[in-house]
Coordinates of N, CA, C and O and ligand atoms in Angstrom, one line a residue:
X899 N 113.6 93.9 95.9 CA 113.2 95.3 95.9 C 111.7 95.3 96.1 O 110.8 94.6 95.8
X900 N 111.6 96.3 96.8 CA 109.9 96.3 97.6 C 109.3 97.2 96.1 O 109.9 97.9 95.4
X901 N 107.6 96.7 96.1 CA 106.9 97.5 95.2 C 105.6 98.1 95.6 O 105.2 97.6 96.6
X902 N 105.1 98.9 95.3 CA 103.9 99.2 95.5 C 102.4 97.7 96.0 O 101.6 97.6 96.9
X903 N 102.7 96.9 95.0 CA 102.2 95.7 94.9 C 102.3 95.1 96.6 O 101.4 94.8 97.3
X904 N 103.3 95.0 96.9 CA 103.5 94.6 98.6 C 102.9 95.1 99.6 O 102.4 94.7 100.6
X905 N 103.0 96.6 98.9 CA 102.7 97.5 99.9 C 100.6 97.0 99.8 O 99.9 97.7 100.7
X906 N 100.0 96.4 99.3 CA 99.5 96.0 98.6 C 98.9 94.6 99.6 O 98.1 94.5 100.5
X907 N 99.6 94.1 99.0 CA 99.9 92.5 99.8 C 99.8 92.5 101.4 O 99.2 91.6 102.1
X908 N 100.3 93.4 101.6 CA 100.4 93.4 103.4 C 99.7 94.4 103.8 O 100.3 95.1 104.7
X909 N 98.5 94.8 103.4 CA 97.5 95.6 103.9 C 98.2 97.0 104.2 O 97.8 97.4 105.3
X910 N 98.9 97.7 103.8 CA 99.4 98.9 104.2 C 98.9 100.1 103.0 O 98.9 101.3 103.3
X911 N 98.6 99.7 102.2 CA 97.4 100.6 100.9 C 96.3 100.0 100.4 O 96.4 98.9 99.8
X912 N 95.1 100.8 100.6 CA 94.3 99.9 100.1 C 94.1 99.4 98.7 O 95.0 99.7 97.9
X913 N 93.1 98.7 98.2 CA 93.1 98.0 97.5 C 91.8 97.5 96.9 O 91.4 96.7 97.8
X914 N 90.7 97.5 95.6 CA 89.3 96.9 95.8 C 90.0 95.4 95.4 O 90.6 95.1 94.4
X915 N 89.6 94.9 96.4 CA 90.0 93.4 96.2 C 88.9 92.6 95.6 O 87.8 92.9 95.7
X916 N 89.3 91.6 94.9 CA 88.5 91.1 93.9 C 88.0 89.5 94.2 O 87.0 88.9 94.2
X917 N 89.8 89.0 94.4 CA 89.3 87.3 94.4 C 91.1 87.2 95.6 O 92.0 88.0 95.4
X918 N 91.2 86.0 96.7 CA 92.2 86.2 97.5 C 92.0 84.3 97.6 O 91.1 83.5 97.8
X919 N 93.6 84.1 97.3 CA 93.3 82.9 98.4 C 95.0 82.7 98.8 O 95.7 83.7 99.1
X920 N 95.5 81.3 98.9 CA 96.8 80.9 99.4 C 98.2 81.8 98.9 O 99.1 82.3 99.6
X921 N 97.9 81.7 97.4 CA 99.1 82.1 96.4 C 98.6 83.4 95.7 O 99.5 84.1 95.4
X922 N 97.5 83.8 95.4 CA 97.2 84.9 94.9 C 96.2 85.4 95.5 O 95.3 85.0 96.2
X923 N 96.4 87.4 94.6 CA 95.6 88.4 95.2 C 94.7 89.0 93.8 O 95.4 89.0 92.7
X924 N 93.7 89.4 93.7 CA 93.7 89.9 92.4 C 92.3 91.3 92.9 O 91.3 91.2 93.6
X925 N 93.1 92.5 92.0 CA 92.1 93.6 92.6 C 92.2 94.2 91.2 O 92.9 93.9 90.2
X926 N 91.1 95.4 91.6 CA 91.4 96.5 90.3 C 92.3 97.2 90.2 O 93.0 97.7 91.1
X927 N 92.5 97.4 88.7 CA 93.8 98.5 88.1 C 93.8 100.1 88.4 O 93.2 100.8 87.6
X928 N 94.5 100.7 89.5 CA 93.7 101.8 89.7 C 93.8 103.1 88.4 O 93.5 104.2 88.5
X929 N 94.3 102.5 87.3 CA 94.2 103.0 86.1 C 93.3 102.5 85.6 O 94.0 102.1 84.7
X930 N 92.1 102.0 85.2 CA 92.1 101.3 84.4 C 91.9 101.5 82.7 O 91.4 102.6 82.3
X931 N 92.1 100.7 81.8 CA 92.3 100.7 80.1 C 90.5 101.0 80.1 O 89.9 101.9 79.5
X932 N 90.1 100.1 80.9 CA 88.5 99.6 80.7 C 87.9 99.6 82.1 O 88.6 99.7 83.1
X933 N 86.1 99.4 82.0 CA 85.7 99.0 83.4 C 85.8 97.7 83.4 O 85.3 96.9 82.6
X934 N 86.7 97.6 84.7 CA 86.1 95.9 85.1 C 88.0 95.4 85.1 O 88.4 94.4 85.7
X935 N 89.0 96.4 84.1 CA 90.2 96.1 84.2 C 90.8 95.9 85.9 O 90.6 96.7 86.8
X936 N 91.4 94.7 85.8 CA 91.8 93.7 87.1 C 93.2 93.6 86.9 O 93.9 93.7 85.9
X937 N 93.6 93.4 88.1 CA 95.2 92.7 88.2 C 95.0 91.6 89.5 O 94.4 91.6 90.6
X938 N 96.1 90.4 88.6 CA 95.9 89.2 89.2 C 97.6 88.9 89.9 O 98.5 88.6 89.0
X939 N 97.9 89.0 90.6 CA 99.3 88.8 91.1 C 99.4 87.5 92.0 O 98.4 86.8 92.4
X940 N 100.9 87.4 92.3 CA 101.2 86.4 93.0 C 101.7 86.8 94.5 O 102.3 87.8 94.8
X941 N 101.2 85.7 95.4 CA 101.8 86.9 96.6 C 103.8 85.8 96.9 O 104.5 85.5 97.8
X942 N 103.8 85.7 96.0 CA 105.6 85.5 95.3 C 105.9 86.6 95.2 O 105.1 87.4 94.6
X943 N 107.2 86.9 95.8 CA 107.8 88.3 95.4 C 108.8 88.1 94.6 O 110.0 88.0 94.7
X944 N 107.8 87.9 93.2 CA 109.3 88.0 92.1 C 108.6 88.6 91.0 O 107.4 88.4 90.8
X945 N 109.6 89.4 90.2 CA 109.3 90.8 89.5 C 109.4 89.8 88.3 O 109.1 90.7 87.5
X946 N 109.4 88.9 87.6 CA 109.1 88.5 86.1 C 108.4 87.2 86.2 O 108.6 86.4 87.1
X947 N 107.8 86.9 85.3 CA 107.0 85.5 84.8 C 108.0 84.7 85.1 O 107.8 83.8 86.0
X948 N 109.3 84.6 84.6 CA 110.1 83.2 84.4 C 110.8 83.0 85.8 O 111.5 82.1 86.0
X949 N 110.5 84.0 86.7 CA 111.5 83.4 87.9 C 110.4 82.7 88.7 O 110.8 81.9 89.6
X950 N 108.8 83.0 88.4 CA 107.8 82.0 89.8 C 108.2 80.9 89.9 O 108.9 80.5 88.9
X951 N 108.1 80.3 90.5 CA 108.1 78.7 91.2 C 106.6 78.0 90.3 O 105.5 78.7 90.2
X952 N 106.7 76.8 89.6 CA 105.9 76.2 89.8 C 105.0 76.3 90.2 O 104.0 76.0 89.5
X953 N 104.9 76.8 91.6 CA 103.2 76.2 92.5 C 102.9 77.4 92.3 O 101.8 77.3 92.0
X954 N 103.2 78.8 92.4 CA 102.6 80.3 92.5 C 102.0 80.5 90.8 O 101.1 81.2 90.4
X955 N 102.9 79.5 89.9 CA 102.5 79.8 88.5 C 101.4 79.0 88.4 O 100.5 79.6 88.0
X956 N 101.3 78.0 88.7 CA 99.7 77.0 88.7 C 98.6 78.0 89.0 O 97.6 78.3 88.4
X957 N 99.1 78.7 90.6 CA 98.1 78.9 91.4 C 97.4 79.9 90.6 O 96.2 79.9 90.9
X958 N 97.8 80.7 89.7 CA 98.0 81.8 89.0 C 97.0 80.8 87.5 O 95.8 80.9 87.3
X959 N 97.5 80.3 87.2 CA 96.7 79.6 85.8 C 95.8 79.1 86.1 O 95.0 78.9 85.2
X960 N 95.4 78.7 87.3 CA 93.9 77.6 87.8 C 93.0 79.4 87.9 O 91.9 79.8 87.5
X961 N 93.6 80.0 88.5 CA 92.1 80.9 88.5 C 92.0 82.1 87.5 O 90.9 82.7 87.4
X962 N 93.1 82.3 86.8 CA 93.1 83.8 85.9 C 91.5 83.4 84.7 O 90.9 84.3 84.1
X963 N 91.0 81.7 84.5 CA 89.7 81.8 84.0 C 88.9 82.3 84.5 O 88.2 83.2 83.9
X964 N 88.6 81.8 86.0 CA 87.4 82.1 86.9 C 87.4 83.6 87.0 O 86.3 84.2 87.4
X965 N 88.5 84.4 86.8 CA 88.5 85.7 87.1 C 88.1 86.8 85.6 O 87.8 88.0 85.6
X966 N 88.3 85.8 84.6 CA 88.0 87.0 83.4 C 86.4 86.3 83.5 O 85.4 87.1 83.4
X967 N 86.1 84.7 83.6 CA 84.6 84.9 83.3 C 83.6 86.3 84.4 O 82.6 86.9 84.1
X968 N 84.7 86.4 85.9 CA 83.3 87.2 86.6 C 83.8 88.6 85.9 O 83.0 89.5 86.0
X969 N 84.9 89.0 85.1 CA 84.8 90.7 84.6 C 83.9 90.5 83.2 O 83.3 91.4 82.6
X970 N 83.8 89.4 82.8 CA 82.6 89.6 81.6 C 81.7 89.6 82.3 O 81.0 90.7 82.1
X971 N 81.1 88.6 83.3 CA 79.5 88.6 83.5 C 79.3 89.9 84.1 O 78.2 90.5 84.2
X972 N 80.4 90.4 84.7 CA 79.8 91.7 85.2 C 80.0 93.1 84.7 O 79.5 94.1 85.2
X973 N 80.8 92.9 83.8 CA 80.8 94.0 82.8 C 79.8 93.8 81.5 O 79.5 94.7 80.8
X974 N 79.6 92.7 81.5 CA 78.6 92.6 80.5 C 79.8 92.8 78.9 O 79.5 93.4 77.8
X975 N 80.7 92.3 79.1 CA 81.8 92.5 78.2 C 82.1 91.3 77.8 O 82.3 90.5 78.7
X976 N 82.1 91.0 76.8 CA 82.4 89.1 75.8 C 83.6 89.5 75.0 O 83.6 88.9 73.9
X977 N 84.6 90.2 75.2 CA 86.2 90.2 74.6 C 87.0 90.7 75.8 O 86.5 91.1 76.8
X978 N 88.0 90.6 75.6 CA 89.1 91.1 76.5 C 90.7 90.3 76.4 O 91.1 89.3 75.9
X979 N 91.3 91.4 76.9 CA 93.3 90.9 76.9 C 93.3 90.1 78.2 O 92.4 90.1 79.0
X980 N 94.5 89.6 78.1 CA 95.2 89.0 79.0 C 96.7 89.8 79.3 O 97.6 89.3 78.6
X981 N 97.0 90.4 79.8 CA 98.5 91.2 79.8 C 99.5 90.6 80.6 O 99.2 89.9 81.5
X982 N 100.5 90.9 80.3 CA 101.5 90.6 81.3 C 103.3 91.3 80.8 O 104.0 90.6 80.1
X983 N 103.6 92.4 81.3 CA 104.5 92.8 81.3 C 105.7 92.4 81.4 O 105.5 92.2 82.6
X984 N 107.0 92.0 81.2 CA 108.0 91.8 81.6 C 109.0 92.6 81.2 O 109.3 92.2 80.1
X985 N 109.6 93.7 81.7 CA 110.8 94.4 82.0 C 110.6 96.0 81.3 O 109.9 96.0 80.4
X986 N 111.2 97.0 81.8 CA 110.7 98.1 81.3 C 110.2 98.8 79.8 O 109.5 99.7 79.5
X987 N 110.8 98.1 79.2 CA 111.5 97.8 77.3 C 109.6 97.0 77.0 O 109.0 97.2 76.0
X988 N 109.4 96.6 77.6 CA 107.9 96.1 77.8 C 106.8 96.4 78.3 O 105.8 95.7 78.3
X989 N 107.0 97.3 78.9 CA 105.7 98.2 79.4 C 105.5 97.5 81.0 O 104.5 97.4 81.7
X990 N 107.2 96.9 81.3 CA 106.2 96.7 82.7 C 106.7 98.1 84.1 O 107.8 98.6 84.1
X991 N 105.7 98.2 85.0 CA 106.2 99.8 85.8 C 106.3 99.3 87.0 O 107.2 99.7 87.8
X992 N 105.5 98.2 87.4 CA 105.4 97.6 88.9 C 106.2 96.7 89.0 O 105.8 95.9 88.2
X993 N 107.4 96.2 89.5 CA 108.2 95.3 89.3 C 107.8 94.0 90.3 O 108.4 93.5 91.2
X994 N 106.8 93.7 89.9 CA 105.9 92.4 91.0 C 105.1 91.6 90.0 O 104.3 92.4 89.5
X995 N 105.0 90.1 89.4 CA 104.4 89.7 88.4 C 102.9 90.1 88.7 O 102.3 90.1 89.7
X996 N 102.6 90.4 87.6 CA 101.1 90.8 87.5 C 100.1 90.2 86.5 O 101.0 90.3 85.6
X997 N 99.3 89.7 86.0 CA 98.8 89.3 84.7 C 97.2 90.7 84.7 O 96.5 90.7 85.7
X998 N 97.1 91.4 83.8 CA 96.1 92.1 83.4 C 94.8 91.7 83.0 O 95.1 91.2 81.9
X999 N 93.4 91.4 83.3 CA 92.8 91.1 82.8 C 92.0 92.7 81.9 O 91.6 93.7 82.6
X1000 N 91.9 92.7 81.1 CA 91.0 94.3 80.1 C 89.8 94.2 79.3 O 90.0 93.9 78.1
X1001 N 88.8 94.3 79.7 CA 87.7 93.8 78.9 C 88.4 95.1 77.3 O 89.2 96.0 77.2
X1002 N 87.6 94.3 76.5 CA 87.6 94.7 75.2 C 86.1 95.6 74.5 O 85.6 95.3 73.4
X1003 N 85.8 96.7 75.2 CA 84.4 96.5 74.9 C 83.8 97.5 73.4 O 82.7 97.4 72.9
X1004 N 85.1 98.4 73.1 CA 84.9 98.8 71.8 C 86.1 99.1 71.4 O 86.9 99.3 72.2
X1005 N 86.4 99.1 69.9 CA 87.9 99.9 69.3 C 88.5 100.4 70.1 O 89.7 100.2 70.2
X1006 N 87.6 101.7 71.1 CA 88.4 102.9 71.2 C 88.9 102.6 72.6 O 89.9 103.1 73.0
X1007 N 88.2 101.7 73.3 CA 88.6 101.7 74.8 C 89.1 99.9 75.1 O 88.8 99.0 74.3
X1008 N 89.8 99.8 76.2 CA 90.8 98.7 76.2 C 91.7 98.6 76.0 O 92.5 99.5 76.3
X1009 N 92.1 97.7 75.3 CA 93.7 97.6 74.9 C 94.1 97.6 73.4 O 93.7 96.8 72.6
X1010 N 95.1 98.8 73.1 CA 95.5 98.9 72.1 C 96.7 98.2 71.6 O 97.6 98.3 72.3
X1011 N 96.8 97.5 70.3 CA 98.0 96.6 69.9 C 98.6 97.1 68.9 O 97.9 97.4 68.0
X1012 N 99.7 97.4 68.8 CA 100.7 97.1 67.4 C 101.3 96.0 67.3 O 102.2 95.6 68.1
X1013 N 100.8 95.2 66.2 CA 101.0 94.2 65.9 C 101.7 93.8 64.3 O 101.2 93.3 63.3
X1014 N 103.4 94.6 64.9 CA 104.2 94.4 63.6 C 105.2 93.0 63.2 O 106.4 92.8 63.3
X1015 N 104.0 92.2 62.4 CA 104.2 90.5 62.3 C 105.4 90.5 61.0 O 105.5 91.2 60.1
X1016 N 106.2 89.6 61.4 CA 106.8 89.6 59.9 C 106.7 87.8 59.6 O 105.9 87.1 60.2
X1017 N 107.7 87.4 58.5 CA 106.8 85.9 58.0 C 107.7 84.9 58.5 O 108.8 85.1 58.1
X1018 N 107.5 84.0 59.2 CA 108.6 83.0 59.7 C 109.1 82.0 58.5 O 108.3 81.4 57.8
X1019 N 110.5 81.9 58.3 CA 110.8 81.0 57.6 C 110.7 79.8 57.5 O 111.2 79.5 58.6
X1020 N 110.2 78.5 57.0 CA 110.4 77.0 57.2 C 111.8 76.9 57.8 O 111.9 76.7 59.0
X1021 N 112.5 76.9 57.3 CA 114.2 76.1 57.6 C 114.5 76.8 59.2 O 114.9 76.2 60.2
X1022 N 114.3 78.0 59.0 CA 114.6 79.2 60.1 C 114.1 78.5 61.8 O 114.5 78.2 62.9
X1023 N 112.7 78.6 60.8 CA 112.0 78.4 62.1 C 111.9 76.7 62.8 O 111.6 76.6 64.0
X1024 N 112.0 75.6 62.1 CA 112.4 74.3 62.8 C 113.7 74.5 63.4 O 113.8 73.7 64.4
X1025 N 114.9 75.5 63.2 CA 116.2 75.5 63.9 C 115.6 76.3 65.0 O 115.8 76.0 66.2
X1026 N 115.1 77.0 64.7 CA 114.8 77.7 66.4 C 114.0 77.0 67.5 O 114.1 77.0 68.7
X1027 N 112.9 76.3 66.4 CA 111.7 75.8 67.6 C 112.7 74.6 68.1 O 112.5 74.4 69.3
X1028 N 113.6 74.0 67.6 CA 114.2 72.8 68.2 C 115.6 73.2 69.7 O 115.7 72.5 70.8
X1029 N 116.3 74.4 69.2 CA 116.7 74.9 70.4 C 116.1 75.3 71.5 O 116.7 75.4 72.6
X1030 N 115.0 75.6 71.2 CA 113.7 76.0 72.1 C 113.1 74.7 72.8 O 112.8 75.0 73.9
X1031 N 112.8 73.5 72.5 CA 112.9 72.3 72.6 C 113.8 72.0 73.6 O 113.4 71.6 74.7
X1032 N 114.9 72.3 73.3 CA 116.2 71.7 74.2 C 116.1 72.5 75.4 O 116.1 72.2 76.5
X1033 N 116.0 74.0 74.8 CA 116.3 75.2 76.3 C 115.4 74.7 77.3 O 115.6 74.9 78.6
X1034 N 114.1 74.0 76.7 CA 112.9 73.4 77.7 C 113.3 72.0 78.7 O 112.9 71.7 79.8
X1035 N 114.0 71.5 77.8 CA 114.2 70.1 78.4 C 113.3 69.3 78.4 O 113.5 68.2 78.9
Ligands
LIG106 P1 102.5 97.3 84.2 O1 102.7 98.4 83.2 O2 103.6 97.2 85.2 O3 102.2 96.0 83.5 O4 101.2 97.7 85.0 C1 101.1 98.2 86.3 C2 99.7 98.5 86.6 O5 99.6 98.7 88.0 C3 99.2 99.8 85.9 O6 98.1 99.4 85.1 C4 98.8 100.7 87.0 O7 97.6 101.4 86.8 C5 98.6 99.7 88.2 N1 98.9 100.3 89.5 C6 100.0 101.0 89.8 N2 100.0 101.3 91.1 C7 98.8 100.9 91.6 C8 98.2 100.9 92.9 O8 98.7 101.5 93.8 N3 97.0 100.3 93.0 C9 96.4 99.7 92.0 N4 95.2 99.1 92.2 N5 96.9 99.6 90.8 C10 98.1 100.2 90.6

């Protein structure tokens, strides 16, 4: 399924582009939470984290650092998220993997969390991390 993001990718809307090379594209959010809020994508056409390949997920991990240090130095911003949507139930709208970079630069602006933690069990939680273990191989 085609996204905006393509439309994107293959020069057919524009775009302030930010950083480009083999496997990814990364420009501004044309919403953004904050100034300096970036989206870093893959030019992999797959709509969730767990379906990239290997090499688009590297390509994607080797630079999402280089890319939040230049929205600090140039926002002049020393906090910030890292986002990443997966499936509507999750806040994602563009169905194209994306990772968010959002500077943090006060309470009111950035990214807002609900962060409703509850307490992990000992016994609970070695059975799960061990299935989790196995699902990894
Ligand atoms: P999601 O909720 O899927 O994680 O985030 C999608 C993001 O894509 C939103 O923050 C939204 O502002 C951004 N977005 C949607 N359409 C466009 C567009 O045409 N251009 C740019 N630069 N960003 C877009």
């Amino acid at each position: 399924m085609s996204t905006i993001f393509d439309k994107i990718l293959e020069g057919d809307i524009p775009c302030h582009k930010v950083y480009e090379d083999e496997h990814v594209l990364a420009f501004l959010d044309i919403g953004p939470l904050a100034l300096g809020h970036t989206l870093v994508i893959p030019k992999e056409r797959k709509a969730y984290l767990h379906e990239l390949s290997d090499e688009a997920a590297a390509a994607l991990g080797r630079v999402l650092p280089r890319i939040a240090r230049a929205v600090m130095e140039v926002t002049g911003c020393d906090q910030y998220n890292i986002l990443q949507n997966n499936g509507p139930r999750a806040h994602q709208a563009v169905f194209h993997v994306h990772f968010h970079v959002i500077p943090k630069p006060n309470e009111s602006s950035g990214l807002g969390i609900r962060w409703p933690s509850a307490s992990l069990d000992g016994g609970a939680g070695e059975e799960l991390a061990s299935k989790l273990r196995d699902a990894i191989g």
